[in-house]
Amino acid sequence: MSLAHLASLRLVAAAALAACSVAAVAQSTEPVRVGLLSTLSGPGAGLGVDIRDGFQLAVKLNDGKLGGRAAEVIVADDQANPDVGRQTADRLVKRDKVDFMTGVVFSNVMLAVGAPTFQSKTFYISANAGPSQYAGEQCNPYFFSASYQNDNMHEAVGKTVTDKGFKRVALIAPNYPAGKDALTGFKRFYKGEVASETYTALNQLDYSAELSKLRATKPDAVYIFLPGGLGINFIKQFVGAGLSKDITLFGPGFSGDEDVIKAVGDPMLGMFNTSQWGHDMDNAANKKFVAAFEKAYGRLPTLYAAQGYDAARLIDAAVRDSKGKLDDKAAVKKALEAAKFDSVRGAFKFNTNHFPIQDYYLRVITKDTKGRITNRTLGAVFKNHADAYVGNCKMPAL
Amino acid sequence: MSGILLLEQALNGLQLGLMLFLLAAGLTLVFGIMDMVNLAHGSLYMVGAYLIATVSAAADSFWVGLGVGVLATAVLGMLLEVTVLRRLYSRDHVTQVLGTFAILLMCNEGVRMVWGSQPISLNPPAALAGPVELLPGFYYPAFRLLIIGVGLATALVLYLLVTRTRMGMQVRAGASNRDMALAMGTNVQRLFTAVFGLGAALCALAGGMLGPLLAVQVGMGESILILAFVVIVIGGIGSIRGALVGALLVGLVDSGGRTLLPMLFEALFSPQVAADAAPAVASILIYVLMATVLAFKPRGLFPAHG
Amino acid sequence: MARPEPSSVSLLQHKLNLRWTLPLLAALCALPWVAAALGDSFYVTLATRILVFALAATSLNLILGFGGMVSFGHAAFVGVGAYTVGILMQHGITSAWLAWPLAMAVSALLALLIGAISLRTQGVYFIMITLAFAQMLYYLAVSLKAYGGDDGLSLPGRSALGGGVELTDTTLYYVTLALLVATVVFITRLLNARFGQALQAIRENEVRMAALGYAVLRYKLVAFALAGALAGLAGALLANQGGFVSPSLMQWSQSGMLMVMVILGGVGHVLGGLVGAAAFLLMEEFLGHMTEHWQLGLGALLLLVVLVAPQGLMSLLKRRAP
């Protein structure tokens, strides 16, 4: 090889190296784009707003970065409508070319948003919806649930209601995938009699028909899964119709969280509910989160906000652990599965179907030391609980 | 199937029907006298509810909020009529649909800009938040009884207004035969503005009454608007009596259907089938009712024209 | 009740004005190449969506603009077409040659049934009856839990064209464009033929036409069924474009949106549907990008059109052309 040849070869090599590092630098200075598609209008708006606020708080506390790179969070409204959700998701992955998607509240929207997101090989980190379809038969390597699987909280209440000795329970949930998951989960652990099983419409605000039926059936307890504004309306009307005297009300964490408490007030005292998180949990990450949230937004966080916060921290860990190489999907997947971040729930780990294995606690609504009506976390109902669908999941390759 | 269940259904149906009447009365008058399809009618209901909720929260009194909100919405309605809607009277229905739809979009967005997209809460007066024992062992929400009371009182006032006052006479004349009424010297412009303001006030009243039960949110007008149109078609366009009868019919059929149909279906089929089919059939019931009425009386039950 | 205003000087004849429709067609044909050059394939899907809605709006224009029938339930036929394709695909029938004509046939049949009952009424009662039927179809779709119900049905893929040709985004765009052009040409020919002339005359003065011996109801019914068939085709294309069908396609607010497109573009103008759909959806896209309060701007624009150009945007353009 001649000297000139060697020189030119070295030049080419140097140029290539320079180009690579420029590209690497370029990629690492490009912001991480996250598409936060959530419900920001309608009766479910409070939930979406909380997820958004929790997520953005995490990014803010991290100096506006995720995994060391600047973060660009694009917020969009799905209006709790699967059609709108799907079109907006399409826009986010195709036009805005986001690196991660998150935020969907309702499982019916989730199932519509999933298809275009997974098809475009974009990772979805769920800050709420955990449909049984994605835990079992339709499990997908691009889906990660930072929240729970839909059945779990209801399973915990089912066990609680049985342990407390109730024999005739009426069940009410909205007629959509999470509603069905809810009552399936409840019945999995509830061993008494089901007095009635009613499915309402997802945008229904007037429950006079359901309350009439309760009056006629006379159960000793009623279990409701009615998230956000739906729950607020039901509980107000339930108390207003005088049914709370004879029938004990149970719900999952969704129906007994800060948003519902704030709207309904005193009538909620004494209500039991279950959740994987409580704002009074005693770990460093949670204390920091609750204090920062109260300071930034002037209200106590709900479990939706906690999930949004955790989703952001999970993405942060994934970007950090994959060294910012977001095009290397396998590396990002591995980093996500490892989930090396401090969750506000304490320890956090994923199951093989990308759903969390975690503890579920019983909470009761009481007055705290400051005189506020809020949740107090009692003991654990389940420890290291996995979902019921993991056996059906044969995780496909990326 | 107990007597109490039927009584409860009757009361629920009466309550829904009277609220629909408040909306339908204004709508049928505007359609009957001004010959205008007003898609923005539901927006007045929404704006009314928002104003009442805001003033109630600020003044910490439901009644103050109600009074101020109704008046404010009436004024807003009249302003809207004088500035924009007046120009649409002479146009064909298709153009009116476009124009009032445009106003609907602007109202929705305007409300979103001022109050945000999250629903706001409107709480009933504390004294009426609990149940009342109507019969031994049968409790009915006090607030719903109030709604029924307010609805009946308004119906009475409207009846007196339309049959016993000069303005009411002009309204009936205008609904019956507009050109003749014009020829007989009615001050058309003022009458139209007054009718529109009255319609807006009724909308706001309905919004304030239903707000505590449902939710005060953007787009709340659209779902109830379609029910109101069904009511006026059944009742006959231009007739307040028709609006009342139509509203009560729709209210009873809708409430009754929503409760009794699922029970019927559950007795006959499985809970899953009942859960899927019953709400669909219950929702279709009022349209079937409308089609049946139109089959026998093509211009509604009490048409004002002719 | 006021009648719709007449649309042009030569009342019933319609021309396709090739002087500027041909360049428009050329531009539309070139769009995918331009988009590919800019590296942004998103605009091809957006354009496909606009063309599909243009087809739906044009079908509505046939009965609303040219026939004078204000149908508030037209979105239901679009939905029925979409659901036909979706349900067939769910059961393994993916061939476009089978599914799309079937979608058109089902929609046409439903339109025939609904029209037979509704067209006996007049004015606002016709509007309400068509609305009622559309709502019934909507609630029927919601109750079909086997096909997703309220949550909708995701389609596993697109319709198969056969012969190794796959319906990619670009191919679907060209197919939609071709079908839209065919529809517009067909409607223009139809309007200039005896059937169309009679239909427009019925719109102008139904009583006189009946007195002249025309079977008015039959003309209107055929037009209604034809519009339904074309709407069904639009639905089939929409199902392919979005990969998703849901009952919200059939809601009365969707029918309202279609009506707005037709009125905005120009009632009674052959290209009114296209202009209206493009104006509406482009505004939704670009205004939406700028501000989340874009509906305020849309409302203001619509109001302006009503007050300034009551015959729609097409009338503004026609006024300029000699």
PDB file of N, CA, C and O in Angstrom, chain A residues 130-155:
ATOM      1  N   GLY A 130     -54.737  -0.509  31.446  1.00  0.00           N
ATOM      2  CA  GLY A 130     -54.003  -1.776  31.451  1.00  0.00           C
ATOM      3  C   GLY A 130     -54.911  -2.903  31.005  1.00  0.00           C
ATOM      4  O   GLY A 130     -55.222  -3.802  31.790  1.00  0.00           O
ATOM      5  N   PRO A 131     -55.374  -2.863  29.750  1.00  0.00           N
ATOM      6  CA  PRO A 131     -56.385  -3.834  29.342  1.00  0.00           C
ATOM      7  C   PRO A 131     -55.881  -5.277  29.387  1.00  0.00           C
ATOM      8  O   PRO A 131     -54.716  -5.543  29.104  1.00  0.00           O
ATOM      9  N   SER A 132     -56.801  -6.188  29.709  1.00  0.00           N
ATOM     10  CA  SER A 132     -56.431  -7.603  29.829  1.00  0.00           C
ATOM     11  C   SER A 132     -55.938  -8.146  28.491  1.00  0.00           C
ATOM     12  O   SER A 132     -55.128  -9.066  28.464  1.00  0.00           O
ATOM     13  N   GLN A 133     -56.421  -7.550  27.387  1.00  0.00           N
ATOM     14  CA  GLN A 133     -55.975  -8.013  26.071  1.00  0.00           C
ATOM     15  C   GLN A 133     -54.455  -7.888  25.942  1.00  0.00           C
ATOM     16  O   GLN A 133     -53.794  -8.790  25.428  1.00  0.00           O
ATOM     17  N   TYR A 134     -53.890  -6.770  26.414  1.00  0.00           N
ATOM     18  CA  TYR A 134     -52.451  -6.563  26.267  1.00  0.00           C
ATOM     19  C   TYR A 134     -51.650  -7.311  27.316  1.00  0.00           C
ATOM     20  O   TYR A 134     -50.427  -7.382  27.233  1.00  0.00           O
ATOM     21  N   ALA A 135     -52.344  -7.858  28.353  1.00  0.00           N
ATOM     22  CA  ALA A 135     -51.631  -8.648  29.363  1.00  0.00           C
ATOM     23  C   ALA A 135     -51.557 -10.098  28.948  1.00  0.00           C
ATOM     24  O   ALA A 135     -50.678 -10.833  29.374  1.00  0.00           O
ATOM     25  N   GLY A 136     -52.464 -10.508  28.114  1.00  0.00           N
ATOM     26  CA  GLY A 136     -52.558 -11.913  27.746  1.00  0.00           C
ATOM     27  C   GLY A 136     -52.296 -12.140  26.270  1.00  0.00           C
ATOM     28  O   GLY A 136     -51.188 -11.948  25.781  1.00  0.00           O
ATOM     29  N   GLU A 137     -53.353 -12.452  25.552  1.00  0.00           N
ATOM     30  CA  GLU A 137     -53.176 -12.932  24.184  1.00  0.00           C
ATOM     31  C   GLU A 137     -52.575 -11.930  23.228  1.00  0.00           C
ATOM     32  O   GLU A 137     -51.853 -12.305  22.314  1.00  0.00           O
ATOM     33  N   GLN A 138     -52.900 -10.644  23.407  1.00  0.00           N
ATOM     34  CA  GLN A 138     -52.385  -9.670  22.449  1.00  0.00           C
ATOM     35  C   GLN A 138     -51.172  -8.936  22.988  1.00  0.00           C
ATOM     36  O   GLN A 138     -50.927  -7.794  22.603  1.00  0.00           O
ATOM     37  N   CYS A 139     -50.393  -9.588  23.892  1.00  0.00           N
ATOM     38  CA  CYS A 139     -49.277  -8.858  24.486  1.00  0.00           C
ATOM     39  C   CYS A 139     -48.281  -8.462  23.411  1.00  0.00           C
ATOM     40  O   CYS A 139     -48.101  -9.174  22.431  1.00  0.00           O
ATOM     41  N   ASN A 140     -47.694  -7.301  23.589  1.00  0.00           N
ATOM     42  CA  ASN A 140     -46.873  -6.700  22.545  1.00  0.00           C
ATOM     43  C   ASN A 140     -45.585  -6.167  23.157  1.00  0.00           C
ATOM     44  O   ASN A 140     -45.620  -5.544  24.212  1.00  0.00           O
ATOM     45  N   PRO A 141     -44.442  -6.401  22.510  1.00  0.00           N
ATOM     46  CA  PRO A 141     -43.179  -5.937  23.102  1.00  0.00           C
ATOM     47  C   PRO A 141     -43.087  -4.428  23.244  1.00  0.00           C
ATOM     48  O   PRO A 141     -42.279  -3.926  24.031  1.00  0.00           O
ATOM     49  N   TYR A 142     -43.911  -3.679  22.514  1.00  0.00           N
ATOM     50  CA  TYR A 142     -43.832  -2.219  22.587  1.00  0.00           C
ATOM     51  C   TYR A 142     -44.708  -1.631  23.682  1.00  0.00           C
ATOM     52  O   TYR A 142     -44.692  -0.434  23.903  1.00  0.00           O
ATOM     53  N   PHE A 143     -45.488  -2.495  24.368  1.00  0.00           N
ATOM     54  CA  PHE A 143     -46.394  -1.973  25.401  1.00  0.00           C
ATOM     55  C   PHE A 143     -45.824  -2.232  26.785  1.00  0.00           C
ATOM     56  O   PHE A 143     -45.466  -3.357  27.115  1.00  0.00           O
ATOM     57  N   PHE A 144     -45.762  -1.196  27.607  1.00  0.00           N
ATOM     58  CA  PHE A 144     -45.348  -1.326  29.002  1.00  0.00           C
ATOM     59  C   PHE A 144     -46.371  -0.618  29.879  1.00  0.00           C
ATOM     60  O   PHE A 144     -46.715   0.527  29.602  1.00  0.00           O
ATOM     61  N   SER A 145     -46.824  -1.296  30.933  1.00  0.00           N
ATOM     62  CA  SER A 145     -47.766  -0.631  31.823  1.00  0.00           C
ATOM     63  C   SER A 145     -47.044  -0.142  33.069  1.00  0.00           C
ATOM     64  O   SER A 145     -46.562  -0.932  33.865  1.00  0.00           O
ATOM     65  N   ALA A 146     -46.980   1.178  33.234  1.00  0.00           N
ATOM     66  CA  ALA A 146     -46.359   1.733  34.437  1.00  0.00           C
ATOM     67  C   ALA A 146     -47.381   1.869  35.550  1.00  0.00           C
ATOM     68  O   ALA A 146     -47.086   2.400  36.613  1.00  0.00           O
ATOM     69  N   SER A 147     -48.588   1.381  35.304  1.00  0.00           N
ATOM     70  CA  SER A 147     -49.653   1.599  36.287  1.00  0.00           C
ATOM     71  C   SER A 147     -50.067   0.285  36.953  1.00  0.00           C
ATOM     72  O   SER A 147     -49.716   0.035  38.101  1.00  0.00           O
ATOM     73  N   TYR A 148     -50.800  -0.558  36.227  1.00  0.00           N
ATOM     74  CA  TYR A 148     -51.339  -1.797  36.795  1.00  0.00           C
ATOM     75  C   TYR A 148     -51.996  -2.547  35.648  1.00  0.00           C
ATOM     76  O   TYR A 148     -51.989  -2.073  34.511  1.00  0.00           O
ATOM     77  N   GLN A 149     -52.600  -3.722  35.972  1.00  0.00           N
ATOM     78  CA  GLN A 149     -53.466  -4.365  34.981  1.00  0.00           C
ATOM     79  C   GLN A 149     -54.896  -4.139  35.465  1.00  0.00           C
ATOM     80  O   GLN A 149     -55.174  -4.260  36.651  1.00  0.00           O
ATOM     81  N   ASN A 150     -55.795  -3.836  34.553  1.00  0.00           N
ATOM     82  CA  ASN A 150     -57.147  -3.409  34.921  1.00  0.00           C
ATOM     83  C   ASN A 150     -57.820  -4.201  36.026  1.00  0.00           C
ATOM     84  O   ASN A 150     -58.490  -3.641  36.873  1.00  0.00           O
ATOM     85  N   ASP A 151     -57.641  -5.533  36.044  1.00  0.00           N
ATOM     86  CA  ASP A 151     -58.371  -6.350  37.025  1.00  0.00           C
ATOM     87  C   ASP A 151     -57.895  -6.142  38.459  1.00  0.00           C
ATOM     88  O   ASP A 151     -58.637  -6.364  39.404  1.00  0.00           O
ATOM     89  N   ASN A 152     -56.585  -5.758  38.598  1.00  0.00           N
ATOM     90  CA  ASN A 152     -55.948  -5.879  39.918  1.00  0.00           C
ATOM     91  C   ASN A 152     -56.652  -5.203  41.086  1.00  0.00           C
ATOM     92  O   ASN A 152     -56.879  -5.818  42.128  1.00  0.00           O
ATOM     93  N   MET A 153     -56.966  -3.918  40.932  1.00  0.00           N
ATOM     94  CA  MET A 153     -57.553  -3.231  42.091  1.00  0.00           C
ATOM     95  C   MET A 153     -58.886  -3.823  42.462  1.00  0.00           C
ATOM     96  O   MET A 153     -59.263  -3.870  43.635  1.00  0.00           O
ATOM     97  N   HIS A 154     -59.606  -4.295  41.443  1.00  0.00           N
ATOM     98  CA  HIS A 154     -60.922  -4.857  41.708  1.00  0.00           C
ATOM     99  C   HIS A 154     -60.789  -6.204  42.398  1.00  0.00           C
ATOM    100  O   HIS A 154     -61.607  -6.569  43.246  1.00  0.00           O
ATOM    101  N   GLU A 155     -59.727  -6.940  42.030  1.00  0.00           N
ATOM    102  CA  GLU A 155     -59.466  -8.210  42.717  1.00  0.00           C
ATOM    103  C   GLU A 155     -59.258  -7.941  44.211  1.00  0.00           C
ATOM    104  O   GLU A 155     -59.786  -8.657  45.064  1.00  0.00           O
TER     105      GLU A 155
END
